[in-house]
Coordinates of C-alpha atoms in Angstrom, one line a residue:
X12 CA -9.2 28.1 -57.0
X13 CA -7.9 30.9 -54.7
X14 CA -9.6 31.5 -51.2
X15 CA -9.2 34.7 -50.1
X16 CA -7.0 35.6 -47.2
X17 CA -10.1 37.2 -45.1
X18 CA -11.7 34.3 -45.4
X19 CA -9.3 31.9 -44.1
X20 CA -10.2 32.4 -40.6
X21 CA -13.7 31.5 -41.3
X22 CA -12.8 28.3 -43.4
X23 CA -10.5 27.2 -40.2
X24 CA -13.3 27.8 -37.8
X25 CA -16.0 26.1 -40.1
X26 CA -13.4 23.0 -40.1
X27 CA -12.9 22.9 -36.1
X28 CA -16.2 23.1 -35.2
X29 CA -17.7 20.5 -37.9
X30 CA -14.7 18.3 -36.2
X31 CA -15.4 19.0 -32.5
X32 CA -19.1 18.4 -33.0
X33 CA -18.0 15.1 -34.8
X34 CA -16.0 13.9 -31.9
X35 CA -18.8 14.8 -29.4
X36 CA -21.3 13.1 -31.2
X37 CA -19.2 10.3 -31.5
X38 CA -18.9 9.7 -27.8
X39 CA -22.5 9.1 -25.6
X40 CA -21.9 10.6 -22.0
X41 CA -22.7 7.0 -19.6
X42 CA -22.6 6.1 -16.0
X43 CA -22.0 3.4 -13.7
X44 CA -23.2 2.5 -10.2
X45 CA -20.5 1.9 -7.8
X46 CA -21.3 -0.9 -5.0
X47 CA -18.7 -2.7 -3.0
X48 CA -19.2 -4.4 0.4
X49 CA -16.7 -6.0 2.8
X50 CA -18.2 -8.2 5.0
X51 CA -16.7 -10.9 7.3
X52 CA -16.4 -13.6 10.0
X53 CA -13.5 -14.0 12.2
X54 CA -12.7 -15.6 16.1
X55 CA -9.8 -13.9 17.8
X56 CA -8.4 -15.2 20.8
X57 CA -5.6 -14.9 22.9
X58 CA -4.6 -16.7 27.1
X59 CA -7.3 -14.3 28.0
X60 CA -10.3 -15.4 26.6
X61 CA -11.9 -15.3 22.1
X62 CA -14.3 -13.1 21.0
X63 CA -16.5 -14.8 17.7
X64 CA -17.2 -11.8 15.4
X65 CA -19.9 -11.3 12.2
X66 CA -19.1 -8.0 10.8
X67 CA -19.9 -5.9 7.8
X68 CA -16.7 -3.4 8.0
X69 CA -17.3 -1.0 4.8
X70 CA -20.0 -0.8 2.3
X71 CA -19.7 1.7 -0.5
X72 CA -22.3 2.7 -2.8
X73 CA -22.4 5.6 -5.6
X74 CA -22.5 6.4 -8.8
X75 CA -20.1 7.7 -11.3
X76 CA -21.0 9.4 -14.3
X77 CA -18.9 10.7 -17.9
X78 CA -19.9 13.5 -19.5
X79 CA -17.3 13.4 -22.1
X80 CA -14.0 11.9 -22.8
X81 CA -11.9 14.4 -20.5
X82 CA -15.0 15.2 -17.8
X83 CA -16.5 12.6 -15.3
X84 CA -17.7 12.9 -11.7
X85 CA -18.2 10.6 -9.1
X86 CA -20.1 10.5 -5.8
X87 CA -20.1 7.7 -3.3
X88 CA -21.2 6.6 0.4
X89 CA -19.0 5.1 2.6
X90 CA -20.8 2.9 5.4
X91 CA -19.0 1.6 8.1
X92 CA -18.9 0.8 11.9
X93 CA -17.7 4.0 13.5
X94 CA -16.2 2.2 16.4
X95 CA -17.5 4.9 18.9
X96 CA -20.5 4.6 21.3
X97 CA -23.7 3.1 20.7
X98 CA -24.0 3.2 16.8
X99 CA -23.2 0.4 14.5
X100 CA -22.9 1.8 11.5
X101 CA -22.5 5.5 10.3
X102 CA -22.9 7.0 6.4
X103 CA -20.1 9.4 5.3
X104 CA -19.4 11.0 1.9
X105 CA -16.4 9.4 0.8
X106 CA -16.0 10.9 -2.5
X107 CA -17.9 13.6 -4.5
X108 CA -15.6 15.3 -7.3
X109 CA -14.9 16.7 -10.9
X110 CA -12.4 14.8 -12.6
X111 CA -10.4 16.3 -16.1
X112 CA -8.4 13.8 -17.6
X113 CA -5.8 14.1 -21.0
X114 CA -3.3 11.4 -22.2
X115 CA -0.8 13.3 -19.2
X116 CA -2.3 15.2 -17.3
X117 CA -5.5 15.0 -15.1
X118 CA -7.0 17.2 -12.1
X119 CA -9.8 16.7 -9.6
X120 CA -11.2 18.7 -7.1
X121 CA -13.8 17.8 -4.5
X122 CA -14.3 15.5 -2.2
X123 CA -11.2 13.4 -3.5
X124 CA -8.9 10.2 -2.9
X125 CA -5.6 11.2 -1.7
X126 CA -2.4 10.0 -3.2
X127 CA -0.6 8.8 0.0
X128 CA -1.1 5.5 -0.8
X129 CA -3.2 4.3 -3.5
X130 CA -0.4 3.2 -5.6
X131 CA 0.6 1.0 -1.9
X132 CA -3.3 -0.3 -2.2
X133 CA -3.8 -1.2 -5.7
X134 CA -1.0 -3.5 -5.0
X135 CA -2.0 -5.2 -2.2
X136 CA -5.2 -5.9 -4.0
X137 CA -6.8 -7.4 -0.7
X138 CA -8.2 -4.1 1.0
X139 CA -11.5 -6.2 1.5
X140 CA -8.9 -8.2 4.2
X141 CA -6.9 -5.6 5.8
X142 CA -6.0 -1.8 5.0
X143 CA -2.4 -0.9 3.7
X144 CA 0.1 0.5 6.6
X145 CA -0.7 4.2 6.4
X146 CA -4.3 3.4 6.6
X147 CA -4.5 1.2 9.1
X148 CA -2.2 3.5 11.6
X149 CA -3.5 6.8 11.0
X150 CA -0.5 8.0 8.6
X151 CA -2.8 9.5 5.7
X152 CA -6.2 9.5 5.0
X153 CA -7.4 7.8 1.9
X154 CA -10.0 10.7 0.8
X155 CA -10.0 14.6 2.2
X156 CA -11.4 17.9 0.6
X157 CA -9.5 19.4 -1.7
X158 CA -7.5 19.4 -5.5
X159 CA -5.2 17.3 -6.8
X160 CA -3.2 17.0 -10.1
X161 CA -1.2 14.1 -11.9
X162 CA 1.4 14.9 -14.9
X163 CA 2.4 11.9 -16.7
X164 CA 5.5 13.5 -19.2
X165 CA 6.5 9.8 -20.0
X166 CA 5.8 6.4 -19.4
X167 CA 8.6 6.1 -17.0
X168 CA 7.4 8.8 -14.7
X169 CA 4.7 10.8 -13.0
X170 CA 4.2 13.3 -10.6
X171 CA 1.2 14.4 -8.5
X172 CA 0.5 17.3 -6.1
X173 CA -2.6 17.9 -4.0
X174 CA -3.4 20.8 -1.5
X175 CA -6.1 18.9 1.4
X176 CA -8.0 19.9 4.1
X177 CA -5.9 17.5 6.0
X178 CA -8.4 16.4 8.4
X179 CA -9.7 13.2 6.2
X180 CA -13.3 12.2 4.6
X181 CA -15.1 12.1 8.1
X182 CA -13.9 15.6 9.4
X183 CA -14.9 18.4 6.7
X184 CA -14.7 21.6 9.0
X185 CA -13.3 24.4 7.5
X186 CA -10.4 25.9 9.1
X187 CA -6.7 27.7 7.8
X188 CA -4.8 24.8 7.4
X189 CA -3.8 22.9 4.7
X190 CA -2.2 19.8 3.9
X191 CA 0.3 20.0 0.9
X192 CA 1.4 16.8 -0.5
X193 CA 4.1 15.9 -3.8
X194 CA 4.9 12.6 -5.0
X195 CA 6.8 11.4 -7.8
X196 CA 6.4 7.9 -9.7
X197 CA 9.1 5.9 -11.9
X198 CA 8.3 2.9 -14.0
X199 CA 11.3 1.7 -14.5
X200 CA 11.2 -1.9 -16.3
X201 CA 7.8 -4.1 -16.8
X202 CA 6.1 -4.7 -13.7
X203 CA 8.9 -2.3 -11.6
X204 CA 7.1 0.5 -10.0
X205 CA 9.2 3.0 -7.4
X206 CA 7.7 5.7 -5.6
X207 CA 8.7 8.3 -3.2
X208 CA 6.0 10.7 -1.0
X209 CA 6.0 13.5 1.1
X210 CA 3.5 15.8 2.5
X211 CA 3.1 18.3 5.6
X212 CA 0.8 20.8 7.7
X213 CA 1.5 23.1 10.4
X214 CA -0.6 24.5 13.5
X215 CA 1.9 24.4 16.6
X216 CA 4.3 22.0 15.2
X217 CA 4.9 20.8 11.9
X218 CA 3.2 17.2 11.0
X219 CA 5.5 16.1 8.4
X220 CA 5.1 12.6 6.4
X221 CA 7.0 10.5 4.3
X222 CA 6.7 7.3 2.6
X223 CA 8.9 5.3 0.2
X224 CA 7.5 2.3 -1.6
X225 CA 8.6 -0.5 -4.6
X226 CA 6.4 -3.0 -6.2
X227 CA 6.8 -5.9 -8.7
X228 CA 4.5 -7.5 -10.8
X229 CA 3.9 -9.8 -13.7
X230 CA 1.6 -12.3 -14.7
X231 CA 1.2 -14.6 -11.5
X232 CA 3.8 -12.6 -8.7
X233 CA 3.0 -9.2 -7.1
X234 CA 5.5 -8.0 -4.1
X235 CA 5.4 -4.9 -2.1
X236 CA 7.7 -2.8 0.1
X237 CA 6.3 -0.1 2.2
X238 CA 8.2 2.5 4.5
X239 CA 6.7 5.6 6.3
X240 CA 7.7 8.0 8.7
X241 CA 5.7 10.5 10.2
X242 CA 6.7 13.4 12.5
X243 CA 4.5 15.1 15.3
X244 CA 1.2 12.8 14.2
X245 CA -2.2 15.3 14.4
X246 CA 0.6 17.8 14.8
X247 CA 1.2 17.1 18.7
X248 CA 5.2 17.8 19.3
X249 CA 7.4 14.5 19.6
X250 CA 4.4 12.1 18.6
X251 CA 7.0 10.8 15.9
X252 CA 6.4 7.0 14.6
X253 CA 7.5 4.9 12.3
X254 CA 7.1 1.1 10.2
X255 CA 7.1 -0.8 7.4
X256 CA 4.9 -3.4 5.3
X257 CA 5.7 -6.3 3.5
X258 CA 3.5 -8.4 1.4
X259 CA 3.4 -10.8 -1.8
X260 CA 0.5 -12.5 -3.4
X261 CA 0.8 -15.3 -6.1
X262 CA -2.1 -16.2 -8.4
X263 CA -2.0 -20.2 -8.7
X264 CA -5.2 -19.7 -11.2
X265 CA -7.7 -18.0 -12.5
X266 CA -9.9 -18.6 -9.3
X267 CA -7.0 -19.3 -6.9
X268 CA -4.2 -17.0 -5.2
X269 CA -1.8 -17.5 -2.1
X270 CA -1.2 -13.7 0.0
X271 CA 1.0 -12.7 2.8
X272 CA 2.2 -9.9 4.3
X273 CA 4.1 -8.7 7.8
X274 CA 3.7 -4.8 9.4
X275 CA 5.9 -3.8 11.6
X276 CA 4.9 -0.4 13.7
X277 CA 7.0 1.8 16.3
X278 CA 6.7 5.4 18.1
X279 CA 9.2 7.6 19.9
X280 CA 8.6 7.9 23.5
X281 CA 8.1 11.8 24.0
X282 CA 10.1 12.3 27.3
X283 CA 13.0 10.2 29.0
X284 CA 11.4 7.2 31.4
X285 CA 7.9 7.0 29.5
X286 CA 6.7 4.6 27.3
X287 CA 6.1 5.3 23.5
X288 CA 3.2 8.1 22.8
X289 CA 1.8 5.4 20.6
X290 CA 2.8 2.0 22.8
X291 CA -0.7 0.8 22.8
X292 CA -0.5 0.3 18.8
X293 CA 3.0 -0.4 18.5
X294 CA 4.0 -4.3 17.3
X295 CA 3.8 -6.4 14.3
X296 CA 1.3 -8.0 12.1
X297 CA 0.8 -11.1 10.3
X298 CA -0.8 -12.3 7.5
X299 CA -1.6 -15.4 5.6
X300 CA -4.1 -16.7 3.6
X301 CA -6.1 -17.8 0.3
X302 CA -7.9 -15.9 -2.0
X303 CA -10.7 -17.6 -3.9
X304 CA -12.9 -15.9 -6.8
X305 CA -16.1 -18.3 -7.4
X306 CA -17.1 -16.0 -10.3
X307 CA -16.3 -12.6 -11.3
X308 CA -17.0 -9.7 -9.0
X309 CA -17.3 -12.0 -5.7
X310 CA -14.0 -13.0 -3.5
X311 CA -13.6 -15.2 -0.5
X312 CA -10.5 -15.5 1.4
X313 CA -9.9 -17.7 4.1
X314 CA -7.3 -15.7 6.2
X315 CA -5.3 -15.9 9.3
X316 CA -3.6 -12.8 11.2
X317 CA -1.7 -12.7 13.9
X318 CA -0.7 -9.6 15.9
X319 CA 2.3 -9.5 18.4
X320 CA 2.4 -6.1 20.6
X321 CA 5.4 -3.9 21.3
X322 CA 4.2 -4.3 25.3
X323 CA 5.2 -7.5 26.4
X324 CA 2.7 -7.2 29.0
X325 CA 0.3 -8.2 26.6
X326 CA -0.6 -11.3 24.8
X327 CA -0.3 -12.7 21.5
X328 CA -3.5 -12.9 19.6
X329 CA -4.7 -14.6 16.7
X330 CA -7.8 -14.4 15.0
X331 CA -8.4 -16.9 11.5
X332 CA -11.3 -15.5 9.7
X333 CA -13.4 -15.5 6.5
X334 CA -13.3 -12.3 4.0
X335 CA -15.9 -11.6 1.4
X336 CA -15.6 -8.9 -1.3
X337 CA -18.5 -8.2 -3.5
X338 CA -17.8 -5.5 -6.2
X339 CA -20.5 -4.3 -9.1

């Protein structure tokens, strides 16, 4: 039997649609609640004097919900000790977005996580113990306002771009500049992961950043090698610093793991005869310890770190401490 040219269209439509409303009824839209808390208890002490802590350093609770298999959204608290004045803890909006995501390509916009160095934190794996280098010296934020996209052409490589706010989840004013950021991805052989970033922003000078990082992993072994330079941090001329991280972890078991890791910070000085624009800061970092996961979803790590400033006016201080991670 013949169909009729004219009605070709109609039969092609008839057949799309009757597919597409297959596929959706296939899939159920569902969400998830998202709760994490860092908590810990750690003594650090140097010639001077100790200083016993309790603290509960970051709780994070959300929700994140898919509407199909390309369209989710996520929204999530971030509670944490502000370090400022009286207040203990303060509530910010760490992430609310709309996320599209294909086989190679996916886009977000909204409150999102930045791509400085997620790759860096996934990892380490032990953000519940310490944050990754960038984080912890003010390189990057780890979430801003703003649109990102990831294009996957391979399974060797990726690229991402973003254009940010630039002033981080905790400062959302609106202002003319921008933060644009690339990055590029290469999975070279199992486990082998390279990856080079850059980003910048401009008011009166130029804040320019760039990171370089290589990681290994297989079934017990996971290494990482962090650099990053930044040029005239929060875009103040000759506040120009630089480091690196190291770090390993080894999973004896199931339950058990060994971690480790050194940082290593500096900063220009900004005039002739001064110290460093960032001396206070400046030194290294170390860190040793276990990781133990009683059951799924809870870890505790008993974990010593030792910090050594760049002013030899100052002491050495160490501070052994227990970590706790509970996840949903």
């Amino acid at each position: 039997m013949k169909v009729k040219k004219s009605l070709l269209p109609i039969v092609f439509m008839f057949c799309f649609t009757s597919l597409y409303a297959q596929t959706e009824k296939e899939f159920k839209p569902y969400g998830k609640p998202v709760f994490v808390t860092f908590t810990n208890v750690h003594y650090s002490f140097n010639e001077e004097g100790g200083n016993p802590l309790f603290e509960i350093s970051r709780v994070y609770l959300g929700y994140e919900h898919f509407f199909s298999e390309t369209f989710s959204s996520r929204a999530v608290f971030d509670v944490g000790d502000p370090g400022v004045g009286g207040l203990k803890m303060t509530a910010y909006v760490k992430n609310a977005l709309i996320q599209y995501k294909q086989k190679n390509f996916s886009g977000r916009i909204g409150l999102i996580s930045t791509d400085a160095f997620n790759l860096v934190e996934k990892q380490w794996g032990n953000r519940y113990i310490f944050k990754t280098f960038q984080d912890e010296n003010g390189f990057n934020s780890s979430a801003d306002l703003g649109a990102a996209i990831e294009y996957t052409p391979s399974e060797y490589i990726s690229f991402d771009a973003s254009v940010l706010n630039g002033e981080g989840y905790k400062k959302l004013q609106s202002d003319s500049i921008f933060k644009y950021t690339a990055g590029i991805t290469l999975h070279l052989v199992d486990g082998l992961q390279l990856r080079a970033y850059t980003d910048f922003m401009k008011k009166d000078y130029l804040q320019n950043t760039m990171s370089f990082f290589g990681g290994y992993t297989n079934n017990r072994l996971s290494l990482g090698l962090e650099y990053a330079i930044q040029s005239n941090n929060k875009m103040i001329n000759d506040n120009d610093y630089s480091g690196f991280s190291a770090f390993g972890t080894f999973k004896v078991n199931d339950k058990f793991g060994l971690l480790a890791r050194y940082d290593f910070l500096k900063s220009e000085k900004a005039a002739p005869g001064t110290d460093p624009w960032n001396f206070n800061n400046d030194g290294q970092i170390i860190i040793a310890g276990l990781d133990y996961s009683p059951v799924r979803g809870i870890r505790i790590a008993p974990v010593y770190i030792g910090r050594i400033p760049a002013d030899n006016t100052k002491p050495f201080t160490s501070a052994p401490g227990l970590y706790f991670e509970i996840k949903l």
